[in-house]
Coordinates of C-alpha atoms in Angstrom, one line a residue:
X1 CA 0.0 0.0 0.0
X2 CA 2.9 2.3 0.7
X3 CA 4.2 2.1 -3.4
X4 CA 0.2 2.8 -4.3
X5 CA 0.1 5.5 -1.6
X6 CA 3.4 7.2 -3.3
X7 CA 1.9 7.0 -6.5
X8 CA -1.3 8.0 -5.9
X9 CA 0.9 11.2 -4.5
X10 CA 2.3 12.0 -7.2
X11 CA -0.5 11.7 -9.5
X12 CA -2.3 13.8 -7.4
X13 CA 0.2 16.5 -6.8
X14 CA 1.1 17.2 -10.4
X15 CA -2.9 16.4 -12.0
X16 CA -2.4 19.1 -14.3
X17 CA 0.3 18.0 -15.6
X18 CA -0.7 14.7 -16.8
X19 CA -3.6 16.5 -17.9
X20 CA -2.2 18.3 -20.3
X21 CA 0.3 15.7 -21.1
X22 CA -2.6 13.2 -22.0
X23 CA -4.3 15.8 -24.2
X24 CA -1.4 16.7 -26.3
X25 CA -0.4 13.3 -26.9
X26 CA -4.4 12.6 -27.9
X27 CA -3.9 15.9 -30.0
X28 CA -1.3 14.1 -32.1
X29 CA -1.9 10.6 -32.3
X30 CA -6.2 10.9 -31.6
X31 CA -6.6 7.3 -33.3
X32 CA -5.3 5.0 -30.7
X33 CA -8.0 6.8 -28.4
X34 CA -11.0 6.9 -30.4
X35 CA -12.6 4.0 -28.8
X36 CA -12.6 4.8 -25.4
X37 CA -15.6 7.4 -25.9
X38 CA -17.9 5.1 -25.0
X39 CA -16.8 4.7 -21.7
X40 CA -16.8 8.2 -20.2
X41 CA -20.1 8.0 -18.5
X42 CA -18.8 4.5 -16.4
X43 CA -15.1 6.6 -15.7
X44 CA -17.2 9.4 -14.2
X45 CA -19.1 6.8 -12.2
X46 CA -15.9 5.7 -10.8
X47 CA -14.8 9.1 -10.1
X48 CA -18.2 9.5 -8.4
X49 CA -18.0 6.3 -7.0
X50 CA -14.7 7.3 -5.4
X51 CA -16.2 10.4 -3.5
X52 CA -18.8 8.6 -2.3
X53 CA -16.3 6.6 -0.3
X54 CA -14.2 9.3 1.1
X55 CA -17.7 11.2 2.1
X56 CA -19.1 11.1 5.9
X57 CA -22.4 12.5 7.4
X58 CA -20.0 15.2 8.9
X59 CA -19.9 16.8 5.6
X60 CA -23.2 17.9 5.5
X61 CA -23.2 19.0 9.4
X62 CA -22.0 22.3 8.4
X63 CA -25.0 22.8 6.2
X64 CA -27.9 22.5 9.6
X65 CA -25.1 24.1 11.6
X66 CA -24.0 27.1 9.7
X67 CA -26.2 27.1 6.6
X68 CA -25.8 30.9 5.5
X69 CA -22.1 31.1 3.9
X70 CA -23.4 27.4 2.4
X71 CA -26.4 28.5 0.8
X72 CA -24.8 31.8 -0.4
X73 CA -22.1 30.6 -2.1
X74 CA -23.7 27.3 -3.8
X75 CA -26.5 29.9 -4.9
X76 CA -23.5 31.9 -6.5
X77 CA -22.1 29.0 -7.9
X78 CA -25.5 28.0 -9.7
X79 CA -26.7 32.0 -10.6
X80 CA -23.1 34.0 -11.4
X81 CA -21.4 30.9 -13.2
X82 CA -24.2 30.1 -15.4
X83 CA -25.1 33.8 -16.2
X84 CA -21.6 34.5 -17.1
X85 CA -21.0 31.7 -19.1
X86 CA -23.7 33.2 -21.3
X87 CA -22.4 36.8 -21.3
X88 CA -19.0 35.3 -22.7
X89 CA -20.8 33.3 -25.1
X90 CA -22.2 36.1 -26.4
X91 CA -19.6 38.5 -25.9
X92 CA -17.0 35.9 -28.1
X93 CA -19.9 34.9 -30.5
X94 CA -19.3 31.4 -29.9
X95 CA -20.6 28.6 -32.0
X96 CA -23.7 26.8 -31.1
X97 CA -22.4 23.8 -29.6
X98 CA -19.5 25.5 -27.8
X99 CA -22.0 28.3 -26.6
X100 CA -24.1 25.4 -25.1
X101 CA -20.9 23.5 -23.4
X102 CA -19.5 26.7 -21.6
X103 CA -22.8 27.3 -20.3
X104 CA -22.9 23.4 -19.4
X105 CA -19.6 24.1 -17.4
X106 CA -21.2 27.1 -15.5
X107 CA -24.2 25.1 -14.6
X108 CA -22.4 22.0 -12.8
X109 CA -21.3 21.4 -9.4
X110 CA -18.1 22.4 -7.9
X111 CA -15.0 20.1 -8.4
X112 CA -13.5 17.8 -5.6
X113 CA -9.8 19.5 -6.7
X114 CA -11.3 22.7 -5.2
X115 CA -11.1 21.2 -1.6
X116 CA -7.5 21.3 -2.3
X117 CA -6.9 24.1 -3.3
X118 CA -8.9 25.6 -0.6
X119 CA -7.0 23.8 2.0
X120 CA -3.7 24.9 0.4
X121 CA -4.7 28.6 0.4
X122 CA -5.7 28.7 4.3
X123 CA -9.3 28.8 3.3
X124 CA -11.8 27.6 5.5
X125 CA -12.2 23.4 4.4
X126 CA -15.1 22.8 6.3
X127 CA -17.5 25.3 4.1
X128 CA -15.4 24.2 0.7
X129 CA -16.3 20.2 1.3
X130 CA -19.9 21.4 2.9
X131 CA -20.4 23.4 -0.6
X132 CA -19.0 20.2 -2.9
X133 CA -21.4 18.1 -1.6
X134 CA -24.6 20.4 -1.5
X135 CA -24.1 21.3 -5.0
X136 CA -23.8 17.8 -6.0
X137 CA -26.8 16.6 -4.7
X138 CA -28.5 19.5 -5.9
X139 CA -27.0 19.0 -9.9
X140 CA -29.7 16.7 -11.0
X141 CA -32.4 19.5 -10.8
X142 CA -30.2 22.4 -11.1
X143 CA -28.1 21.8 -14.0
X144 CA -31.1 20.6 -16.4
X145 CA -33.6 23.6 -15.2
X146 CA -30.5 26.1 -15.9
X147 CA -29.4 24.6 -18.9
X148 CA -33.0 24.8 -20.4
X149 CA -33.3 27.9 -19.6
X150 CA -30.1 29.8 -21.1
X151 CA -28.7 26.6 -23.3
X152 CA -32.1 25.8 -24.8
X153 CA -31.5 28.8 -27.5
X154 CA -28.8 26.6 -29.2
X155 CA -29.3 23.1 -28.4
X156 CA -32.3 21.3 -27.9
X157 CA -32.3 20.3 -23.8
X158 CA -34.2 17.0 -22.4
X159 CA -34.0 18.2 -19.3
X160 CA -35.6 14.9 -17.5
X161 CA -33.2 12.7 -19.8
X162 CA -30.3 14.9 -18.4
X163 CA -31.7 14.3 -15.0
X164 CA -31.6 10.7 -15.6
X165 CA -27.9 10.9 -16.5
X166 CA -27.2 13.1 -13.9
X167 CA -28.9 10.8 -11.2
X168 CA -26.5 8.3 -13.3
X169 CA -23.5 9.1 -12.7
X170 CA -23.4 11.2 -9.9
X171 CA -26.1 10.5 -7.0
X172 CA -25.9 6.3 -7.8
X173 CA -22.3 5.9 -7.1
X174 CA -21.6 8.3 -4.7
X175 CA -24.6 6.6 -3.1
X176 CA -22.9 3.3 -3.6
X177 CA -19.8 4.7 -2.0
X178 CA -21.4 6.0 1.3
X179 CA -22.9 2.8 1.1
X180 CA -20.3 0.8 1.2
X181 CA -18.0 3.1 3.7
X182 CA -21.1 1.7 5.7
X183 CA -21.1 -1.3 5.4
X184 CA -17.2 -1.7 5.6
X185 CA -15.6 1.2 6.7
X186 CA -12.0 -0.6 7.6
X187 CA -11.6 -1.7 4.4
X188 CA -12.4 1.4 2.7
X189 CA -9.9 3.5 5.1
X190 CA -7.4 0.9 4.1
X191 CA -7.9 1.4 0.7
X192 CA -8.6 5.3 0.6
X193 CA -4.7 6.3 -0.8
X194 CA -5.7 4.4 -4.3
X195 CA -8.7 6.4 -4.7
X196 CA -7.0 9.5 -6.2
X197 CA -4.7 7.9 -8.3
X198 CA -8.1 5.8 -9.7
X199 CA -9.7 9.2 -10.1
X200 CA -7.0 10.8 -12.2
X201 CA -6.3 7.7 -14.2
X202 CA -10.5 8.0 -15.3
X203 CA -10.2 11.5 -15.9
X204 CA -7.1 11.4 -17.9
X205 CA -8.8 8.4 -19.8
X206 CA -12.1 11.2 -20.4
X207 CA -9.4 13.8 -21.6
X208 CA -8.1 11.8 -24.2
X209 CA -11.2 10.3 -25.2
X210 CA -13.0 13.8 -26.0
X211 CA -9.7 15.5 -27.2
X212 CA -9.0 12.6 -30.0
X213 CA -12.6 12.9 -31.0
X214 CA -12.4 17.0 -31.5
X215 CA -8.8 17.3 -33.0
X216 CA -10.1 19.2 -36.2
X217 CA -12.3 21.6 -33.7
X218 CA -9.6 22.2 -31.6
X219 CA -7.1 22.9 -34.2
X220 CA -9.8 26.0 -35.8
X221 CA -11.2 27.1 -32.6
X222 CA -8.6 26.2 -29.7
X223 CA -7.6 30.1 -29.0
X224 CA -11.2 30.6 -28.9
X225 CA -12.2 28.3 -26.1
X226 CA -9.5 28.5 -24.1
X227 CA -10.0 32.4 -23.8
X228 CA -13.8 31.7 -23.1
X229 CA -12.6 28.8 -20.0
X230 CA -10.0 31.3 -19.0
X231 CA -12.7 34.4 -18.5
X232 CA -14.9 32.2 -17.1
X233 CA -12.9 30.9 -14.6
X234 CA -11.4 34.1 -13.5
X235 CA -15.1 35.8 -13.3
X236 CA -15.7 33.1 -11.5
X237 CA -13.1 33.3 -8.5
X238 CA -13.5 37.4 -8.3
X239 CA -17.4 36.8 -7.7
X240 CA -17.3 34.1 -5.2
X241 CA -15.1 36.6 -3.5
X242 CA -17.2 39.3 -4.0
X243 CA -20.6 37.7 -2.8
X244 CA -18.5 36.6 0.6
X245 CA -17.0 40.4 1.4
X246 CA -21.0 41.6 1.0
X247 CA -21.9 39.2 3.4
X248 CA -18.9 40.4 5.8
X249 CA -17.5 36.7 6.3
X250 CA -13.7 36.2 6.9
X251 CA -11.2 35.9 4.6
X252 CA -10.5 32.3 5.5
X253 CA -14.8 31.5 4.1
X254 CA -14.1 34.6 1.6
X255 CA -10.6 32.1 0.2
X256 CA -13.2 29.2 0.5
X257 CA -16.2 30.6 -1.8
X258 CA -14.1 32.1 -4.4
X259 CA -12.6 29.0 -4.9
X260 CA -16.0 27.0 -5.0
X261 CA -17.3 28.7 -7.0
X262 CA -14.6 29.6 -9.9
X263 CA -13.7 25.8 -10.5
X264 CA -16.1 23.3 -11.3
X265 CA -16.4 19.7 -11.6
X266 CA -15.6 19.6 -15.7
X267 CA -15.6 15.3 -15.8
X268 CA -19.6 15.9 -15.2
X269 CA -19.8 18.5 -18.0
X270 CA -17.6 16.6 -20.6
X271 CA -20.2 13.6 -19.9
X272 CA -23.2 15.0 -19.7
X273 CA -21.9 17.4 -23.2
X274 CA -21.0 13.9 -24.9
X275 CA -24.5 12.5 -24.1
X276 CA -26.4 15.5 -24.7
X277 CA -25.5 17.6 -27.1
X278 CA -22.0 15.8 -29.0
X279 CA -18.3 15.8 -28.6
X280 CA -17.7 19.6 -29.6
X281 CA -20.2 20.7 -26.8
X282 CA -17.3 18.9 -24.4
X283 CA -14.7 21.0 -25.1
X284 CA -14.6 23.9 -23.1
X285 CA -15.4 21.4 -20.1
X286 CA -11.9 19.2 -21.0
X287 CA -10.1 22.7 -21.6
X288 CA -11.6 23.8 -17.6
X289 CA -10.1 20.4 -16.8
X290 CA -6.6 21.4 -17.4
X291 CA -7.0 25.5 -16.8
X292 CA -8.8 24.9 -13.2
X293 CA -5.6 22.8 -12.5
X294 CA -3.0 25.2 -13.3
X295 CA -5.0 28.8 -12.4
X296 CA -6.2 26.9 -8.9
X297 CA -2.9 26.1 -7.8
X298 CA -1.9 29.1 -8.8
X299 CA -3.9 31.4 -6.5
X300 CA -3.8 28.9 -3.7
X301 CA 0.0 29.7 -3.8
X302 CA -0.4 33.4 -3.6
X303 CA -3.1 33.1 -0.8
X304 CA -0.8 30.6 1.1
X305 CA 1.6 33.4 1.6
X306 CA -1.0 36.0 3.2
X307 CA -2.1 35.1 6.5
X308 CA -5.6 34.9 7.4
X309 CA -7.4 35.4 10.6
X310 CA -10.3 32.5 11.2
X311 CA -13.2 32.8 13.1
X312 CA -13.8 30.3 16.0
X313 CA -14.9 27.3 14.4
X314 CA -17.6 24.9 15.4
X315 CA -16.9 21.1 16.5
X316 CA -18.6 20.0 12.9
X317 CA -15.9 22.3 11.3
X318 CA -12.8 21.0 13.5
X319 CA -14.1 17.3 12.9
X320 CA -14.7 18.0 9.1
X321 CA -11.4 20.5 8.5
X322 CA -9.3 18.0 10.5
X323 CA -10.1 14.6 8.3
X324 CA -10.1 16.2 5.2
X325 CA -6.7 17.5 5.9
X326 CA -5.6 14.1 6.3
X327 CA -6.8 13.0 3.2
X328 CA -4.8 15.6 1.1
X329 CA -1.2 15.6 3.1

């Protein structure tokens, strides 16, 4: 377990890397990945499958104890991201399908990655895991109704067949997960190093597969989405501040909300894209994959530097702040 532990480590530690390693090397030789399209939705699952094991009812103590910063910034995370995805659509004249993916990236849940970085910038980790897993369970009515809404224009939207899919592979396995954390919660601690390194290895697998299948797309409107991802993302991190300094919280939940809500969980959007409205619609959501990986750790660095005062915390927050710690050092 020690070499799988090490491993998983690195993987981990240098995601973004492999990231865009995997996508240049499915950039120039896309036939030897081709195939493995059809197996995004069951990678995500994994993924999924994954956080349901590492999750606890602690998680969602924060929510009953302290729901206000929780509610606030998940309600930013499905109003600002969405809406701003849309303005940049506009604003860059995107294609349809494009147009209809970024706003498919604003309109899913925040990204496990974030409770790194949020931890790494002296954020407060209780409210980023607490936001996570609100805004995953609330995706599979969220993300359809928003998507119908401001999507609908370009794209036909099913919104109960993207419930379905949502429901899927998202609320199934992460069910499954908790389940068996349950049932076998020894085991599962045992085993919890290999989970990252699963994780990255099925997202790297989804990067390849949606890159090989786009290479002509990429090559005539690359500049183009990774401008829109790039705007998108950085709106997203100066709102999430913004919406915590009008509601006078401290910098540590200010660090926490920003981060929430400018990096999103992109595995979800490339498979619900690929599903729903086809392989170009994916793209901005496998470009967010590698950008939320290189601008999170970026910030996280700068924030690590600046000291931050923290507010006393509650014993839901210590018990939450202190495990999830352990699962990231």
């Amino acid at each position: 377990m020690k070499v799988i532990e090490s491993i998983s480590h690195v993987a981990g530690k240098y995601f973004a890397l492999w990231v865009i390693a995997a996508a240049l090397i499915s950039f120039f030789v896309p036939g030897v990945f081709l195939g493995l399209g059809a197996y995004i939705t069951i990678l995500l699952g994994v993924v999924m499958f994954g956080i349901g094991l590492t999750m606890q009812p602690v998680d969602f103590k924060l929510v009953m104890k302290k729901p206000l910063p929780v509610i606030a910034g998940v309600a930013a995370q499905y109003v600002l991201m969405p809406l701003t995805a849309l303005g940049i659509a506009y604003l860059l004249n995107l294609p349809a399908e494009l147009a209809a993916g970024l706003v498919l990236l604003g309109s899913v849940p925040g990204g496990t990655a974030s409770n790194v970085m949020v931890y790494l910038a002296k954020g407060n980790l209780a409210l980023s895991v607490a936001m996570t897993s609100f805004s995953t369970l609330l995706a599979p009515i969220l993300t359809p109704a928003i998507l119908l809404m401001l999507a609908g224009q370009w794209l036909p939207v099913d919104p109960v067949s993207m419930f379905l899919s949502i429901v899927q592979v998202i609320i199934v396995p992460i069910t499954l997960g908790l389940l068996v954390r349950k049932l076998f919660p020894e085991a599962v601690d045992k085993s919890a190093t290999a989970v990252p390194l699963i994780s990255v290895l099925a997202i790297i697998t989804i990067v390849c597969a949606v890159v090989a299948a786009n290479v002509e797309s990429i090559t005539s409107s690359g500049l183009q989405i990774f401008v829109a991802v790039m705007l998108h993302n950085l709106f997203g991190l100066m709102l999430g501040y913004g919406v915590a300094v009008l509601m006078r919280l401290d910098e540590s939940k200010r660090r926490a909300i920003s981060i929430e809500v400018g990096m999103q969980n992109s595995g979800l959007g490339v498979a619900l894209a690929t599903a729903h409205f086809g392989p170009l619609a994916a793209l901005p959501n496998v470009v967010a994959a590698v950008w939320h990986n290189i601008s999170g750790p970026i910030l996280a660095t700068f924030w690590s530097k600046k000291p931050v005062r923290v507010e006393d915390e509650t014993e839901a927050e210590e018990e939450l702040e202190s495990r999830v710690k352990r699962s990231v050092m």
